Amino acid sequence: MKLIATFTIAAALVTAVFSSVAAEAVVAAKPDLAKGEASFAGVCAACHAVDGNSLIPVNPKLAQQHPEYLVKQLSEFKAGKRENAVMNGMAAALSDEDMKNISYWLATKKATPGAAKEKDLVLLGEKIYRGGIADRQIPACAGCHSPNGAGIPAQYPRLSGQHADYAVAQLTAFRDGVRKNSLQMTQVAVKLNDREIKAVADYIAGLR
């Protein structure tokens, strides 16, 4: 009995030690926003602007994006699960800590609003975004990305105000099997034609 009691006490001590170490690791893993800003300025700002509000239509706005989503995308660029000649190279030089710091810093920056420009398509875009296309089993974008495009943290990205050119490129890449890091998006985009993709992307640009 004494031996069993000794082992029980020892196990409890080991558990306590590991719990303490785990707790310290969580504290240590807290993102460093200052480092994130510095890393972003040195590596990302040329394409995505100093505050994450890209002025280049083919480069996404990253400001106010959910940090978990950004970490996932950077990790998948680095691992080659998402392919882009520029981003694969940029992400390769980032550590997990860099990715977290950058992503959480970007989440603190306010996104600039965009605007829909295709007046003849905006109603179609709104219809698909808010209601989908039932007879073709295309779900409403709002179901995952919310009615105002804010998305759902840690699950679905913010879309509000995103450049239409970038959104068109990504939806087309999902549809054509070029972008392969979201089965859910591939299954939706494969049902959309070019006109519908353009309409949804333009509508997203004006969401706020």
C-alpha atoms as a printed R data frame, in Angstrom:
    type eleno elety resid chain resno       x      y       z
1   ATOM     1    CA   MET     A     1   0.000  0.000   0.000
2   ATOM     2    CA   LYS     A     2   2.854  2.344   0.871
3   ATOM     3    CA   LEU     A     3   4.408  1.650  -2.552
4   ATOM     4    CA   ILE     A     4   1.134  2.457  -4.287
5   ATOM     5    CA   ALA     A     5   0.803  5.639  -2.264
6   ATOM     6    CA   THR     A     6   4.354  6.637  -3.198
7   ATOM     7    CA   PHE     A     7   3.652  6.122  -6.905
8   ATOM     8    CA   THR     A     8   0.399  8.071  -6.607
9   ATOM     9    CA   ILE     A     9   2.166 11.011  -4.995
10  ATOM    10    CA   ALA     A    10   4.944 10.865  -7.588
11  ATOM    11    CA   ALA     A    11   2.410 10.806 -10.433
12  ATOM    12    CA   ALA     A    12   0.616 13.771  -8.922
13  ATOM    13    CA   LEU     A    13   3.865 15.709  -8.681
14  ATOM    14    CA   VAL     A    14   4.771 14.925 -12.301
15  ATOM    15    CA   THR     A    15   1.302 16.012 -13.432
16  ATOM    16    CA   ALA     A    16   1.630 19.239 -11.489
17  ATOM    17    CA   VAL     A    17   5.029 19.942 -13.029
18  ATOM    18    CA   PHE     A    18   3.802 19.308 -16.559
19  ATOM    19    CA   SER     A    19   0.710 21.434 -15.940
20  ATOM    20    CA   SER     A    20   2.926 24.259 -14.742
21  ATOM    21    CA   VAL     A    21   5.161 23.926 -17.798
22  ATOM    22    CA   ALA     A    22   2.120 23.870 -20.084
23  ATOM    23    CA   ALA     A    23   0.747 26.997 -18.422
24  ATOM    24    CA   GLU     A    24   4.065 28.773 -18.878
25  ATOM    25    CA   ALA     A    25   4.117 27.691 -22.527
26  ATOM    26    CA   VAL     A    26   0.671 29.239 -23.071
27  ATOM    27    CA   VAL     A    27   1.869 32.507 -21.553
28  ATOM    28    CA   ALA     A    28   5.057 32.369 -23.638
29  ATOM    29    CA   ALA     A    29   2.998 31.728 -26.779
30  ATOM    30    CA   LYS     A    30   1.114 35.019 -26.418
31  ATOM    31    CA   PRO     A    31   1.671 36.942 -29.653
32  ATOM    32    CA   ASP     A    32   4.138 39.815 -29.614
33  ATOM    33    CA   LEU     A    33   2.392 42.595 -31.538
34  ATOM    34    CA   ALA     A    34   5.485 44.790 -31.727
35  ATOM    35    CA   LYS     A    35   7.451 41.981 -33.353
36  ATOM    36    CA   GLY     A    36   4.481 41.278 -35.603
37  ATOM    37    CA   GLU     A    37   4.443 44.866 -36.815
38  ATOM    38    CA   ALA     A    38   8.191 44.811 -37.431
39  ATOM    39    CA   SER     A    39   8.056 41.505 -39.323
40  ATOM    40    CA   PHE     A    40   5.115 42.690 -41.395
41  ATOM    41    CA   ALA     A    41   6.898 45.922 -42.299
42  ATOM    42    CA   GLY     A    42   9.985 44.039 -43.404
43  ATOM    43    CA   VAL     A    43   8.374 41.190 -45.304
44  ATOM    44    CA   CYS     A    44   4.745 41.935 -46.191
45  ATOM    45    CA   ALA     A    45   4.123 45.684 -46.429
46  ATOM    46    CA   ALA     A    46   5.437 46.069 -49.981
47  ATOM    47    CA   CYS     A    47   2.518 44.032 -51.320
48  ATOM    48    CA   HIS     A    48  -0.127 44.507 -48.619
49  ATOM    49    CA   ALA     A    49   0.544 48.142 -47.545
50  ATOM    50    CA   VAL     A    50   1.888 49.266 -44.189
51  ATOM    51    CA   ASP     A    51  -1.431 48.760 -42.378
52  ATOM    52    CA   GLY     A    52  -2.572 45.632 -44.201
53  ATOM    53    CA   ASN     A    53  -4.999 47.532 -46.446
54  ATOM    54    CA   SER     A    54  -3.534 46.582 -49.804
55  ATOM    55    CA   LEU     A    55  -3.896 49.176 -52.552
56  ATOM    56    CA   ILE     A    56  -3.149 46.571 -55.224
57  ATOM    57    CA   PRO     A    57  -6.403 44.903 -56.359
58  ATOM    58    CA   VAL     A    58  -4.842 41.474 -56.899
59  ATOM    59    CA   ASN     A    59  -3.288 41.447 -53.415
60  ATOM    60    CA   PRO     A    60  -5.723 40.890 -50.552
61  ATOM    61    CA   LYS     A    61  -6.514 43.273 -47.758
62  ATOM    62    CA   LEU     A    62  -5.317 41.590 -44.567
63  ATOM    63    CA   ALA     A    63  -6.269 44.209 -41.979
64  ATOM    64    CA   GLN     A    64  -8.890 43.094 -39.425
65  ATOM    65    CA   GLN     A    65  -8.747 39.508 -40.692
66  ATOM    66    CA   HIS     A    66  -9.224 36.725 -38.158
67  ATOM    67    CA   PRO     A    67  -5.729 35.843 -36.918
68  ATOM    68    CA   GLU     A    68  -6.383 32.098 -36.784
69  ATOM    69    CA   TYR     A    69  -7.290 32.165 -40.469
70  ATOM    70    CA   LEU     A    70  -4.143 34.097 -41.365
71  ATOM    71    CA   VAL     A    71  -1.937 31.707 -39.384
72  ATOM    72    CA   LYS     A    72  -3.537 28.779 -41.202
73  ATOM    73    CA   GLN     A    73  -2.968 30.330 -44.626
74  ATOM    74    CA   LEU     A    74   0.659 31.253 -43.896
75  ATOM    75    CA   SER     A    75   1.330 27.765 -42.558
76  ATOM    76    CA   GLU     A    76  -0.187 26.204 -45.665
77  ATOM    77    CA   PHE     A    77   1.797 28.482 -47.964
78  ATOM    78    CA   LYS     A    78   4.944 27.391 -46.135
79  ATOM    79    CA   ALA     A    79   3.970 23.713 -46.347
80  ATOM    80    CA   GLY     A    80   2.993 23.972 -50.017
81  ATOM    81    CA   LYS     A    81  -0.657 23.072 -49.344
82  ATOM    82    CA   ARG     A    82  -1.607 26.425 -50.870
83  ATOM    83    CA   GLU     A    83   0.392 27.403 -53.910
84  ATOM    84    CA   ASN     A    84   1.520 30.876 -54.880
85  ATOM    85    CA   ALA     A    85   5.006 31.553 -56.208
86  ATOM    86    CA   VAL     A    86   5.436 34.750 -54.200
87  ATOM    87    CA   MET     A    87   3.743 33.692 -50.979
88  ATOM    88    CA   ASN     A    88   5.376 30.264 -50.855
89  ATOM    89    CA   GLY     A    89   8.764 31.952 -50.821
90  ATOM    90    CA   MET     A    90   7.770 34.618 -48.307
91  ATOM    91    CA   ALA     A    91   6.179 32.158 -45.887
92  ATOM    92    CA   ALA     A    92   9.146 29.796 -46.077
93  ATOM    93    CA   ALA     A    93  11.234 32.327 -44.163
94  ATOM    94    CA   LEU     A    94   8.687 32.733 -41.344
95  ATOM    95    CA   SER     A    95   8.715 30.778 -38.104
96  ATOM    96    CA   ASP     A    96   5.493 29.724 -36.372
97  ATOM    97    CA   GLU     A    97   6.073 32.574 -33.928
98  ATOM    98    CA   ASP     A    98   6.481 35.069 -36.792
99  ATOM    99    CA   MET     A    99   3.213 33.919 -38.344
100 ATOM   100    CA   LYS     A   100   1.327 34.281 -35.082
101 ATOM   101    CA   ASN     A   101   2.816 37.703 -34.314
102 ATOM   102    CA   ILE     A   102   2.049 39.045 -37.787
103 ATOM   103    CA   SER     A   103  -1.471 37.628 -37.866
104 ATOM   104    CA   TYR     A   104  -2.490 38.956 -34.474
105 ATOM   105    CA   TRP     A   105  -1.015 42.373 -35.264
106 ATOM   106    CA   LEU     A   106  -3.010 42.530 -38.500
107 ATOM   107    CA   ALA     A   107  -6.175 41.704 -36.568
108 ATOM   108    CA   THR     A   108  -5.742 44.976 -34.649
109 ATOM   109    CA   LYS     A   109  -5.691 47.104 -37.816
110 ATOM   110    CA   LYS     A   110  -8.988 48.459 -39.100
111 ATOM   111    CA   ALA     A   111  -9.920 47.422 -42.629
112 ATOM   112    CA   THR     A   112 -10.727 50.172 -45.110
113 ATOM   113    CA   PRO     A   113 -14.121 49.914 -46.820
114 ATOM   114    CA   GLY     A   114 -14.450 48.956 -50.461
115 ATOM   115    CA   ALA     A   115 -17.206 49.509 -53.020
116 ATOM   116    CA   ALA     A   116 -19.135 47.491 -55.585
117 ATOM   117    CA   LYS     A   117 -18.545 48.766 -59.122
118 ATOM   118    CA   GLU     A   118 -20.462 46.434 -61.428
119 ATOM   119    CA   LYS     A   119 -23.958 47.941 -61.251
120 ATOM   120    CA   ASP     A   120 -25.398 45.400 -63.683
121 ATOM   121    CA   LEU     A   121 -24.142 42.502 -61.551
122 ATOM   122    CA   VAL     A   122 -24.552 43.725 -57.981
123 ATOM   123    CA   LEU     A   123 -28.118 42.418 -57.618
124 ATOM   124    CA   LEU     A   124 -27.043 38.973 -58.815
125 ATOM   125    CA   GLY     A   125 -24.111 39.061 -56.411
126 ATOM   126    CA   GLU     A   126 -26.392 40.031 -53.531
127 ATOM   127    CA   LYS     A   127 -28.833 37.247 -54.414
128 ATOM   128    CA   ILE     A   128 -26.130 34.569 -54.392
129 ATOM   129    CA   TYR     A   129 -24.336 35.928 -51.331
130 ATOM   130    CA   ARG     A   130 -27.483 36.185 -49.229
131 ATOM   131    CA   GLY     A   131 -29.642 33.379 -50.614
132 ATOM   132    CA   GLY     A   132 -27.495 31.093 -52.738
133 ATOM   133    CA   ILE     A   133 -28.985 29.320 -55.748
134 ATOM   134    CA   ALA     A   134 -31.322 26.648 -54.416
135 ATOM   135    CA   ASP     A   135 -32.003 24.742 -57.645
136 ATOM   136    CA   ARG     A   136 -28.242 24.193 -58.117
137 ATOM   137    CA   GLN     A   137 -27.580 23.486 -54.446
138 ATOM   138    CA   ILE     A   138 -25.343 26.523 -54.061
139 ATOM   139    CA   PRO     A   139 -25.468 27.717 -50.437
140 ATOM   140    CA   ALA     A   140 -25.616 31.355 -49.401
141 ATOM   141    CA   CYS     A   141 -22.165 32.814 -48.722
142 ATOM   142    CA   ALA     A   142 -23.673 34.640 -45.740
143 ATOM   143    CA   GLY     A   143 -24.256 31.342 -43.986
144 ATOM   144    CA   CYS     A   144 -20.526 30.994 -43.283
145 ATOM   145    CA   HIS     A   145 -19.179 34.496 -43.822
146 ATOM   146    CA   SER     A   146 -22.089 36.336 -42.094
147 ATOM   147    CA   PRO     A   147 -24.515 38.792 -43.724
148 ATOM   148    CA   ASN     A   148 -22.087 41.723 -43.457
149 ATOM   149    CA   GLY     A   149 -19.016 39.736 -44.479
150 ATOM   150    CA   ALA     A   150 -17.460 39.715 -41.011
151 ATOM   151    CA   GLY     A   151 -16.944 35.954 -41.100
152 ATOM   152    CA   ILE     A   152 -16.700 33.732 -38.038
153 ATOM   153    CA   PRO     A   153 -13.450 33.882 -36.019
154 ATOM   154    CA   ALA     A   154 -11.252 30.759 -36.264
155 ATOM   155    CA   GLN     A   155 -13.592 29.233 -38.848
156 ATOM   156    CA   TYR     A   156 -14.439 31.450 -41.817
157 ATOM   157    CA   PRO     A   157 -12.527 34.524 -43.023
158 ATOM   158    CA   ARG     A   158 -13.703 38.091 -43.093
159 ATOM   159    CA   LEU     A   159 -14.686 39.098 -46.651
160 ATOM   160    CA   SER     A   160 -16.127 42.565 -46.136
161 ATOM   161    CA   GLY     A   161 -14.499 45.151 -48.424
162 ATOM   162    CA   GLN     A   162 -12.095 42.671 -50.007
163 ATOM   163    CA   HIS     A   163 -10.788 43.569 -53.466
164 ATOM   164    CA   ALA     A   164 -13.081 42.131 -56.136
165 ATOM   165    CA   ASP     A   165 -10.115 41.182 -58.349
166 ATOM   166    CA   TYR     A   166  -8.616 39.109 -55.557
167 ATOM   167    CA   ALA     A   167 -11.940 37.457 -54.712
168 ATOM   168    CA   VAL     A   168 -12.498 36.567 -58.385
169 ATOM   169    CA   ALA     A   169  -9.031 35.024 -58.567
170 ATOM   170    CA   GLN     A   170  -9.578 32.909 -55.445
171 ATOM   171    CA   LEU     A   171 -13.065 31.713 -56.350
172 ATOM   172    CA   THR     A   172 -11.823 30.800 -59.818
173 ATOM   173    CA   ALA     A   173  -8.830 28.986 -58.334
174 ATOM   174    CA   PHE     A   174 -11.119 26.997 -56.029
175 ATOM   175    CA   ARG     A   175 -13.448 26.166 -58.912
176 ATOM   176    CA   ASP     A   176 -10.671 25.089 -61.272
177 ATOM   177    CA   GLY     A   177  -8.836 23.001 -58.667
178 ATOM   178    CA   VAL     A   178  -5.833 25.318 -58.525
179 ATOM   179    CA   ARG     A   179  -6.395 26.237 -54.879
180 ATOM   180    CA   LYS     A   180  -6.880 23.053 -52.900
181 ATOM   181    CA   ASN     A   181  -6.746 24.011 -49.234
182 ATOM   182    CA   SER     A   182 -10.505 24.154 -48.585
183 ATOM   183    CA   LEU     A   183 -12.709 21.306 -49.766
184 ATOM   184    CA   GLN     A   184 -15.784 23.228 -48.665
185 ATOM   185    CA   MET     A   185 -14.943 26.195 -50.897
186 ATOM   186    CA   THR     A   186 -14.035 23.942 -53.817
187 ATOM   187    CA   GLN     A   187 -17.429 22.244 -53.588
188 ATOM   188    CA   VAL     A   188 -19.203 25.602 -53.684
189 ATOM   189    CA   ALA     A   189 -17.080 27.359 -56.315
190 ATOM   190    CA   VAL     A   190 -17.198 24.450 -58.773
191 ATOM   191    CA   LYS     A   191 -20.896 25.202 -59.286
192 ATOM   192    CA   LEU     A   192 -20.368 28.876 -60.161
193 ATOM   193    CA   ASN     A   193 -19.822 30.271 -63.655
194 ATOM   194    CA   ASP     A   194 -17.586 33.243 -64.461
195 ATOM   195    CA   ARG     A   195 -20.437 35.770 -64.375
196 ATOM   196    CA   GLU     A   196 -21.635 34.555 -60.985
197 ATOM   197    CA   ILE     A   197 -18.131 34.621 -59.540
198 ATOM   198    CA   LYS     A   198 -17.637 38.180 -60.759
199 ATOM   199    CA   ALA     A   199 -21.011 39.218 -59.324
200 ATOM   200    CA   VAL     A   200 -20.336 37.718 -55.880
201 ATOM   201    CA   ALA     A   201 -16.842 39.186 -55.746
202 ATOM   202    CA   ASP     A   202 -18.095 42.660 -56.627
203 ATOM   203    CA   TYR     A   203 -20.856 42.460 -54.039
204 ATOM   204    CA   ILE     A   204 -18.333 41.379 -51.385
205 ATOM   205    CA   ALA     A   205 -16.176 44.416 -52.189
206 ATOM   206    CA   GLY     A   206 -19.037 46.684 -51.154
207 ATOM   207    CA   LEU     A   207 -19.989 44.863 -47.964
208 ATOM   208    CA   ARG     A   208 -19.454 46.682 -44.679
